[in-house]
Amino acid sequence: MKKKYFSFLLLFIFYYTAKAQINLSVYAEVSIVTAGPGDKLYEAFGHSAIRIKDPVLNFDLIYNYGVFDFNQPNFYSNFAKGNMIYSLARYDFKYFLRSYKRDKRWLKEQVLNLNQQEKQAYFSFLENNALPQNKNYQYDPYFDNCATILRDITKSILKNKVVFNNDDFEKELSFRDLTNKELNWNTWGSFALNLIAGIKLDEKATAEEYMYLPDYVYTQFRKAIIYNENQTKSLVKKETILLAFEEKQPSVSIFNPLLIFGFISLLGFFITYKDIKNRKRTKSLDFLLFFTTGFIGSILFFLWFFSSHSTAPNNFNILWAFPLNLIFSFQFLKKKLPNWIINYLKIITLLLIIIPILWIVKVQVYPLVIIPLLILIIFRYWFLQKYLLTSKI
C-alpha cells in the first residue's frame, strides 16, 4: 500500500515538473481576463485572471489568484487578524467561463502582444506558482490581490520594457475614493468597509496602485506600451468580449443603513425629548447607546492593534465608537450615576467635536450613513451632562 502511494507521489511530482518544462508553440496566447462585478460583496469589484492557450499542445488554462476556502481551519479568526490566505488555482478555462456565464457576469479578454520568450516566461512563472508549495499567498485587498498580482507579474517579466499610460483617468483619488466608486454608499457592505478602515485608505493612490481594481488593470493594460530596442508596440494585441452581460448594479436593500440609522436616531431624539420634558433619564437608551458604541469600538481597537490588516490602524471611527463605553455602559443602568461620569461625558463629547475637523481636512472620511447617529450621540451626551448638573442642584 505504501509503495502504491509512493509511486503516485513520484508520478505527481513528475507531472508538474514536466509541465513546467513544456515549450509553448508559436501559436500560444497569453491573455488578461477581466470579469464584471457579481452579487456578493467580495465580487463587487470584479475579478482578474491570466489565461494561457496553446492550440498545438491542446490546452487552455486559467490561472486564478482569487480562490479562498471558507472551510479552511480558523478561517474567520484568521480573517479577523488579517491572516487571509488565498490561492492560485490552475484549471481548464471552460470551467472558468461556465461559472461566469452561470452568474451572468461580463467577461473580457486582452491577448498580450508578446514574443515567444516572453510567453514562455509567463507560462513558466505561473506553472511554478501553481505548485502546491507555492500556490498560497497572504491576501491584501488593496496591495496584494488578484489584480495587483497580474500587474506585478507583467512588470517582473517585461521589466522596464513595459510602461503604463496614466494620462486618461481621474488622478488624485484616495483608496477610499476608488473603493466608494465601486459600491453604493448606502449599502451595508460600503458601511462596513468604510467603518473598519483607517486613514491609510484616505491616502492618495499612485497610478499603479489604482490597479488593485480589475477595471483599472483592464484600462491600463489596454493603454500600456512595450518598448524594445527596435520597435514600440501596444501591450495588448487584441481584445475580445467573451461574455456580453450587462454590468451588475449594486442593489440597495429597503433596510439600508441610512434608513435604519435614521429610524434609530429619530427614536432616540423622541425619547430624549420626553426625558427633557419629564425631567427623567431613560436608563435603557443610555445603556444601549454606550454598550453598542463601545462594542463597535472594541472591534476597531482589536483590528487597529492586534490584526495585520494594512488599512486597520489609525482608524478614527474610534472617536465616536469609543471602546471604554462598553465598560462604562453598565453604570448607566444605575438610578444614580457616579459624579465622575460628567467628566467622562465631557471627554467623549470633545472627541466627537474632532470628527468634523478630521472629515473636512480629509484626514479620514467617514461613512455618510453615520451622520444621523453622530447627531443623536452628541445630543444625548449634551442632555446627560445637563441632567447630571441639574440633579446636583
Short mmCIF file of C-alpha atoms in Angstrom, two decimals:
data_model
loop_
_atom_site.label_atom_id
_atom_site.label_comp_id
_atom_site.label_asym_id
_atom_site.label_seq_id
_atom_site.Cartn_x
_atom_site.Cartn_y
_atom_site.Cartn_z
CA MET A 1 0.00 0.00 0.00
CA LYS A 2 2.82 2.39 0.92
CA LYS A 3 4.54 1.52 -2.34
CA LYS A 4 1.42 2.46 -4.25
CA TYR A 5 1.21 5.90 -2.59
CA PHE A 6 4.93 6.49 -3.12
CA SER A 7 4.56 5.69 -6.84
CA PHE A 8 1.60 8.07 -7.06
CA LEU A 9 3.65 10.83 -5.40
CA LEU A 10 6.52 10.34 -7.85
CA LEU A 11 4.08 10.45 -10.76
CA PHE A 12 2.54 13.67 -9.36
CA ILE A 13 5.94 15.36 -9.00
CA PHE A 14 7.00 14.22 -12.45
CA TYR A 15 3.77 15.58 -13.96
CA TYR A 16 4.28 19.08 -12.57
CA THR A 17 8.00 19.11 -13.37
CA ALA A 18 7.32 18.02 -16.95
CA LYS A 19 4.57 20.61 -17.33
CA ALA A 20 6.89 23.41 -16.25
CA GLN A 21 9.44 22.34 -18.86
CA ILE A 22 6.98 22.29 -21.77
CA ASN A 23 7.83 24.74 -24.53
CA LEU A 24 4.86 26.67 -25.86
CA SER A 25 4.22 26.70 -29.57
CA VAL A 26 4.34 29.90 -31.62
CA TYR A 27 0.53 29.84 -31.68
CA ALA A 28 0.24 30.12 -27.88
CA GLU A 29 -1.52 33.17 -26.43
CA VAL A 30 -1.23 34.81 -23.02
CA SER A 31 -4.27 36.87 -22.03
CA ILE A 32 -5.57 39.03 -19.23
CA VAL A 33 -9.18 38.10 -18.46
CA THR A 34 -11.33 40.68 -16.64
CA ALA A 35 -14.72 39.90 -15.12
CA GLY A 36 -17.53 42.26 -14.20
CA PRO A 37 -18.93 42.62 -10.67
CA GLY A 38 -21.11 39.97 -9.07
CA ASP A 39 -23.84 39.94 -6.45
CA LYS A 40 -21.74 39.17 -3.35
CA LEU A 41 -19.64 41.79 -1.56
CA TYR A 42 -16.35 40.06 -2.40
CA GLU A 43 -17.44 40.02 -6.07
CA ALA A 44 -18.43 43.71 -6.15
CA PHE A 45 -15.08 44.88 -7.55
CA GLY A 46 -14.88 42.36 -10.40
CA HIS A 47 -12.04 39.92 -10.96
CA SER A 48 -8.84 39.44 -12.96
CA ALA A 49 -7.04 36.28 -14.07
CA ILE A 50 -4.50 35.07 -16.65
CA ARG A 51 -5.32 32.68 -19.48
CA ILE A 52 -2.75 30.69 -21.46
CA LYS A 53 -3.99 28.87 -24.52
CA ASP A 54 -1.96 26.71 -26.89
CA PRO A 55 -3.93 25.02 -29.73
CA VAL A 56 -0.92 22.95 -30.80
CA LEU A 57 -0.33 21.49 -27.33
CA ASN A 58 -4.11 21.29 -26.90
CA PHE A 59 -4.61 23.07 -23.62
CA ASP A 60 -6.48 26.16 -22.48
CA LEU A 61 -5.77 27.09 -18.86
CA ILE A 62 -6.86 29.82 -16.48
CA TYR A 63 -4.61 30.92 -13.60
CA ASN A 64 -6.91 32.30 -10.94
CA TYR A 65 -5.38 34.05 -7.91
CA GLY A 66 -8.76 34.72 -6.31
CA VAL A 67 -9.50 31.37 -4.66
CA PHE A 68 -10.16 31.05 -0.92
CA ASP A 69 -11.84 28.43 1.25
CA PHE A 70 -14.44 29.30 3.89
CA ASN A 71 -13.92 25.83 5.36
CA GLN A 72 -10.19 26.12 5.98
CA PRO A 73 -9.26 25.82 9.70
CA ASN A 74 -9.80 29.03 11.71
CA PHE A 75 -10.95 30.91 8.60
CA TYR A 76 -12.95 33.57 10.46
CA SER A 77 -10.41 34.15 13.24
CA ASN A 78 -7.64 34.38 10.62
CA PHE A 79 -9.76 36.82 8.63
CA ALA A 80 -10.24 39.00 11.73
CA LYS A 81 -6.50 39.00 12.34
CA GLY A 82 -5.73 39.87 8.73
CA ASN A 83 -4.21 36.48 8.05
CA MET A 84 -6.15 35.86 4.85
CA ILE A 85 -4.76 33.01 2.79
CA TYR A 86 -5.71 32.98 -0.88
CA SER A 87 -4.51 30.52 -3.51
CA LEU A 88 -3.64 30.31 -7.17
CA ALA A 89 -5.91 27.79 -8.83
CA ARG A 90 -4.97 26.40 -12.25
CA TYR A 91 -7.70 24.67 -14.25
CA ASP A 92 -9.37 24.40 -17.65
CA PHE A 93 -10.65 27.72 -18.94
CA LYS A 94 -14.00 26.19 -19.93
CA TYR A 95 -14.94 25.81 -16.26
CA PHE A 96 -14.00 29.42 -15.53
CA LEU A 97 -16.11 30.59 -18.47
CA ARG A 98 -19.02 28.41 -17.43
CA SER A 99 -19.10 29.82 -13.89
CA TYR A 100 -19.28 33.44 -15.11
CA LYS A 101 -21.92 32.55 -17.67
CA ARG A 102 -23.98 30.98 -14.89
CA ASP A 103 -23.60 34.13 -12.76
CA LYS A 104 -24.35 36.39 -15.75
CA ARG A 105 -21.21 38.47 -15.35
CA TRP A 106 -19.46 40.02 -18.35
CA LEU A 107 -16.04 38.73 -19.32
CA LYS A 108 -13.41 40.46 -21.47
CA GLU A 109 -10.11 39.14 -22.77
CA GLN A 110 -6.96 41.05 -23.71
CA VAL A 111 -4.40 38.99 -25.67
CA LEU A 112 -0.92 40.29 -24.85
CA ASN A 113 1.47 41.30 -27.60
CA LEU A 114 4.41 39.13 -26.52
CA ASN A 115 7.32 37.44 -28.24
CA GLN A 116 7.95 33.74 -27.78
CA GLN A 117 10.43 34.19 -24.95
CA GLU A 118 8.01 36.39 -23.01
CA LYS A 119 5.13 33.95 -23.46
CA GLN A 120 7.32 31.16 -22.18
CA ALA A 121 8.36 33.29 -19.19
CA TYR A 122 4.70 33.84 -18.24
CA PHE A 123 3.97 30.12 -18.58
CA SER A 124 6.99 29.01 -16.53
CA PHE A 125 6.26 31.57 -13.81
CA LEU A 126 2.61 30.57 -13.50
CA GLU A 127 3.30 26.84 -13.59
CA ASN A 128 5.84 27.23 -10.81
CA ASN A 129 3.41 29.40 -8.82
CA ALA A 130 0.70 26.75 -9.20
CA LEU A 131 2.76 24.09 -7.41
CA PRO A 132 1.25 23.05 -4.05
CA GLN A 133 4.14 24.57 -2.09
CA ASN A 134 3.85 27.93 -3.94
CA LYS A 135 0.14 28.43 -4.62
CA ASN A 136 -0.85 30.12 -1.32
CA TYR A 137 -0.23 33.78 -0.61
CA GLN A 138 -1.08 36.41 2.01
CA TYR A 139 -4.03 38.31 0.56
CA ASP A 140 -4.44 42.05 0.96
CA PRO A 141 -7.48 43.64 -0.74
CA TYR A 142 -5.53 46.77 -1.69
CA PHE A 143 -1.91 45.76 -2.13
CA ASP A 144 -1.78 42.05 -2.94
CA ASN A 145 -4.84 40.67 -4.68
CA CYS A 146 -5.91 39.02 -7.94
CA ALA A 147 -5.46 42.29 -9.85
CA THR A 148 -2.19 43.63 -8.37
CA ILE A 149 -0.54 40.24 -8.90
CA LEU A 150 -1.15 40.43 -12.66
CA ARG A 151 0.43 43.89 -12.73
CA ASP A 152 3.41 42.65 -10.72
CA ILE A 153 3.93 39.51 -12.83
CA THR A 154 3.89 41.61 -16.00
CA LYS A 155 6.41 44.08 -14.59
CA SER A 156 8.59 41.22 -13.35
CA ILE A 157 8.70 39.55 -16.77
CA LEU A 158 8.81 42.60 -19.05
CA LYS A 159 10.76 44.74 -16.56
CA ASN A 160 11.35 48.33 -17.73
CA LYS A 161 10.20 47.50 -21.28
CA VAL A 162 6.56 47.97 -20.24
CA VAL A 163 5.18 51.44 -19.50
CA PHE A 164 1.64 52.01 -18.26
CA ASN A 165 -0.09 55.13 -19.58
CA ASN A 166 -1.70 57.08 -16.73
CA ASP A 167 -2.88 60.20 -18.55
CA ASP A 168 -6.52 59.49 -19.29
CA PHE A 169 -8.08 58.72 -15.91
CA GLU A 170 -9.01 60.80 -12.89
CA LYS A 171 -5.99 61.38 -10.68
CA GLU A 172 -5.51 62.32 -7.02
CA LEU A 173 -8.07 59.80 -5.80
CA SER A 174 -7.61 58.06 -2.47
CA PHE A 175 -8.07 54.35 -1.93
CA ARG A 176 -11.36 55.19 -0.21
CA ASP A 177 -12.50 57.27 -3.21
CA LEU A 178 -11.71 54.38 -5.54
CA THR A 179 -13.44 51.84 -3.32
CA ASN A 180 -16.54 54.01 -2.92
CA LYS A 181 -16.82 54.40 -6.69
CA GLU A 182 -17.39 50.65 -6.91
CA LEU A 183 -20.01 50.44 -4.13
CA ASN A 184 -23.28 52.23 -3.47
CA TRP A 185 -22.71 54.45 -0.43
CA ASN A 186 -26.00 53.35 1.18
CA THR A 187 -25.26 49.63 1.46
CA TRP A 188 -24.13 47.58 4.43
CA GLY A 189 -21.05 46.46 2.53
CA SER A 190 -19.93 50.04 1.90
CA PHE A 191 -20.65 50.98 5.52
CA ALA A 192 -18.65 48.03 6.86
CA LEU A 193 -15.62 48.63 4.60
CA ASN A 194 -15.50 52.32 5.47
CA LEU A 195 -16.06 51.63 9.17
CA ILE A 196 -13.14 49.21 9.64
CA ALA A 197 -10.63 51.15 7.52
CA GLY A 198 -8.44 53.89 8.98
CA ILE A 199 -6.56 56.80 7.46
CA LYS A 200 -4.45 54.51 5.25
CA LEU A 201 -7.49 54.31 2.97
CA ASP A 202 -7.53 58.11 2.67
CA GLU A 203 -4.01 58.29 1.23
CA LYS A 204 -3.77 59.28 -2.42
CA ALA A 205 -3.18 56.22 -4.59
CA THR A 206 -0.45 56.26 -7.23
CA ALA A 207 -1.36 55.37 -10.81
CA GLU A 208 -0.07 51.83 -10.39
CA GLU A 209 -1.88 51.44 -7.06
CA TYR A 210 -5.16 52.11 -8.87
CA MET A 211 -4.61 48.66 -10.31
CA TYR A 212 -5.84 46.90 -7.19
CA LEU A 213 -9.16 47.21 -9.03
CA PRO A 214 -9.69 44.92 -12.05
CA ASP A 215 -11.28 47.76 -14.05
CA TYR A 216 -8.02 49.71 -13.87
CA VAL A 217 -5.98 46.63 -14.77
CA TYR A 218 -8.11 46.35 -17.89
CA THR A 219 -7.80 50.07 -18.73
CA GLN A 220 -4.08 50.38 -18.02
CA PHE A 221 -3.13 47.21 -19.89
CA ARG A 222 -5.12 48.48 -22.88
CA LYS A 223 -3.05 51.70 -22.96
CA ALA A 224 0.31 50.23 -21.95
CA ILE A 225 3.29 50.27 -24.32
CA ILE A 226 6.17 47.82 -24.72
CA TYR A 227 9.47 49.46 -25.68
CA ASN A 228 12.03 47.25 -27.41
CA GLU A 229 15.30 48.33 -28.96
CA ASN A 230 13.94 48.29 -32.49
CA GLN A 231 10.22 48.88 -32.04
CA THR A 232 7.42 50.20 -29.90
CA LYS A 233 4.16 48.29 -29.65
CA SER A 234 0.98 48.12 -27.60
CA LEU A 235 0.98 45.65 -24.74
CA VAL A 236 -2.44 44.37 -25.84
CA LYS A 237 -2.64 42.82 -29.30
CA LYS A 238 -6.40 42.28 -29.45
CA GLU A 239 -9.47 42.44 -27.23
CA THR A 240 -12.45 40.12 -27.21
CA ILE A 241 -15.75 40.19 -25.32
CA LEU A 242 -16.20 36.63 -24.12
CA LEU A 243 -19.49 37.21 -22.29
CA ALA A 244 -21.60 40.28 -23.03
CA PHE A 245 -23.83 40.59 -19.97
CA GLU A 246 -24.99 43.95 -18.64
CA GLU A 247 -22.96 45.48 -15.81
CA LYS A 248 -24.50 44.46 -12.49
CA GLN A 249 -25.50 47.45 -10.36
CA PRO A 250 -25.29 47.16 -6.56
CA SER A 251 -28.78 46.84 -5.11
CA VAL A 252 -29.85 48.90 -2.10
CA SER A 253 -31.90 47.00 0.45
CA ILE A 254 -35.10 48.53 1.78
CA PHE A 255 -33.47 48.07 5.18
CA ASN A 256 -30.47 50.14 4.18
CA PRO A 257 -28.08 51.73 6.69
CA LEU A 258 -29.39 55.28 6.28
CA LEU A 259 -32.99 54.17 6.89
CA ILE A 260 -32.08 52.04 9.92
CA PHE A 261 -29.75 54.61 11.49
CA GLY A 262 -32.21 57.38 10.70
CA PHE A 263 -35.02 55.49 12.43
CA ILE A 264 -32.83 54.73 15.47
CA SER A 265 -31.84 58.40 15.67
CA LEU A 266 -35.43 59.66 15.44
CA LEU A 267 -36.44 57.23 18.17
CA GLY A 268 -33.52 58.40 20.31
CA PHE A 269 -34.44 62.06 19.76
CA PHE A 270 -38.05 61.35 20.69
CA ILE A 271 -37.05 59.56 23.91
CA THR A 272 -34.60 62.36 24.79
CA TYR A 273 -37.31 64.97 24.16
CA LYS A 274 -39.64 63.09 26.53
CA ASP A 275 -36.82 62.83 29.08
CA ILE A 276 -36.26 66.61 28.93
CA LYS A 277 -39.97 67.25 29.29
CA ASN A 278 -40.42 64.83 32.18
CA ARG A 279 -37.06 65.62 33.83
CA LYS A 280 -36.01 61.99 33.89
CA ARG A 281 -33.46 59.71 32.25
CA THR A 282 -34.29 56.59 30.22
CA LYS A 283 -31.66 54.18 31.51
CA SER A 284 -32.21 51.57 28.78
CA LEU A 285 -31.46 54.06 26.00
CA ASP A 286 -28.23 55.17 27.65
CA PHE A 287 -27.13 51.60 28.26
CA LEU A 288 -27.82 50.57 24.65
CA LEU A 289 -26.11 53.66 23.25
CA PHE A 290 -22.94 53.22 25.30
CA PHE A 291 -22.85 49.43 25.02
CA THR A 292 -23.27 49.44 21.22
CA THR A 293 -20.74 52.19 20.51
CA GLY A 294 -18.32 50.58 22.97
CA PHE A 295 -18.73 47.16 21.39
CA ILE A 296 -18.06 48.54 17.88
CA GLY A 297 -15.11 50.49 19.24
CA SER A 298 -13.65 47.36 20.85
CA ILE A 299 -13.69 45.61 17.47
CA LEU A 300 -11.98 48.60 15.83
CA PHE A 301 -9.43 48.69 18.68
CA PHE A 302 -8.66 44.99 18.15
CA LEU A 303 -8.25 45.46 14.39
CA TRP A 304 -6.02 48.51 14.97
CA PHE A 305 -3.58 46.94 17.42
CA PHE A 306 -3.88 43.16 17.07
CA SER A 307 -4.54 42.43 13.39
CA SER A 308 -2.30 42.65 10.34
CA HIS A 309 -4.93 44.32 8.13
CA SER A 310 -2.96 47.01 6.32
CA THR A 311 -5.78 49.58 6.49
CA ALA A 312 -7.00 48.92 10.07
CA PRO A 313 -4.53 51.09 12.09
CA ASN A 314 -5.20 54.78 12.84
CA ASN A 315 -8.95 54.41 12.49
CA PHE A 316 -10.63 57.49 13.95
CA ASN A 317 -14.10 55.99 13.87
CA ILE A 318 -12.93 55.14 17.37
CA LEU A 319 -13.70 58.76 18.32
CA TRP A 320 -17.44 58.05 18.27
CA ALA A 321 -17.28 54.29 18.81
CA PHE A 322 -15.20 54.69 21.96
CA PRO A 323 -14.09 51.32 23.43
CA LEU A 324 -14.40 52.40 27.09
CA ASN A 325 -18.12 52.99 26.51
CA LEU A 326 -18.52 49.20 26.64
CA ILE A 327 -17.21 49.07 30.21
CA PHE A 328 -18.98 52.19 31.45
CA SER A 329 -22.31 51.30 29.81
CA PHE A 330 -23.29 49.29 32.89
CA GLN A 331 -23.04 52.42 35.04
CA PHE A 332 -25.99 53.85 33.11
CA LEU A 333 -28.26 51.07 34.36
CA LYS A 334 -27.98 52.57 37.85
CA LYS A 335 -30.59 55.01 39.06
CA LYS A 336 -27.94 57.39 40.44
CA LEU A 337 -24.86 57.99 38.30
CA PRO A 338 -21.42 58.50 39.91
CA ASN A 339 -20.05 62.04 39.97
CA TRP A 340 -17.11 61.26 37.68
CA ILE A 341 -19.44 60.38 34.79
CA ILE A 342 -19.91 64.05 33.92
CA ASN A 343 -16.16 64.45 33.30
CA TYR A 344 -16.18 61.31 31.17
CA LEU A 345 -19.08 62.75 29.14
CA LYS A 346 -17.14 65.97 28.57
CA ILE A 347 -14.14 63.99 27.25
CA ILE A 348 -16.13 61.87 24.79
CA THR A 349 -18.09 64.94 23.66
CA LEU A 350 -14.76 66.61 22.85
CA LEU A 351 -13.77 63.52 20.84
CA LEU A 352 -16.96 63.90 18.79
CA ILE A 353 -16.14 67.54 18.03
CA ILE A 354 -12.82 66.41 16.48
CA ILE A 355 -14.64 64.25 13.89
CA PRO A 356 -15.89 67.05 11.56
CA ILE A 357 -12.41 68.63 11.64
CA LEU A 358 -10.77 65.38 10.50
CA TRP A 359 -13.54 64.94 7.92
CA ILE A 360 -13.25 68.45 6.45
CA VAL A 361 -9.45 68.31 6.07
CA LYS A 362 -9.78 64.73 4.74
CA VAL A 363 -7.53 63.11 7.29
CA GLN A 364 -10.29 60.50 7.44
CA VAL A 365 -13.53 60.38 5.50
CA TYR A 366 -16.37 58.79 7.47
CA PRO A 367 -19.33 56.76 6.17
CA LEU A 368 -22.12 59.20 5.28
CA VAL A 369 -24.76 56.95 6.80
CA ILE A 370 -23.47 57.53 10.35
CA ILE A 371 -24.37 61.24 10.31
CA PRO A 372 -27.80 60.68 11.96
CA LEU A 373 -26.13 58.56 14.65
CA LEU A 374 -23.45 61.16 15.32
CA ILE A 375 -26.10 63.85 15.76
CA LEU A 376 -28.04 61.62 18.16
CA ILE A 377 -24.94 60.70 20.17
CA ILE A 378 -23.76 64.28 20.69
CA PHE A 379 -27.33 65.39 21.52
CA ARG A 380 -27.69 62.61 24.09
CA TYR A 381 -24.29 63.40 25.62
CA TRP A 382 -25.36 67.05 25.94
CA PHE A 383 -28.63 66.02 27.61
CA LEU A 384 -26.85 63.72 30.08
CA GLN A 385 -24.48 66.49 31.13
CA LYS A 386 -27.40 68.91 31.65
CA TYR A 387 -29.35 66.24 33.50
CA LEU A 388 -26.47 65.45 35.85
CA LEU A 389 -25.80 69.15 36.57
CA THR A 390 -29.50 69.75 37.29
CA SER A 391 -29.64 66.70 39.56
CA LYS A 392 -26.86 68.15 41.73
CA ILE A 393 -28.73 71.40 42.35
#
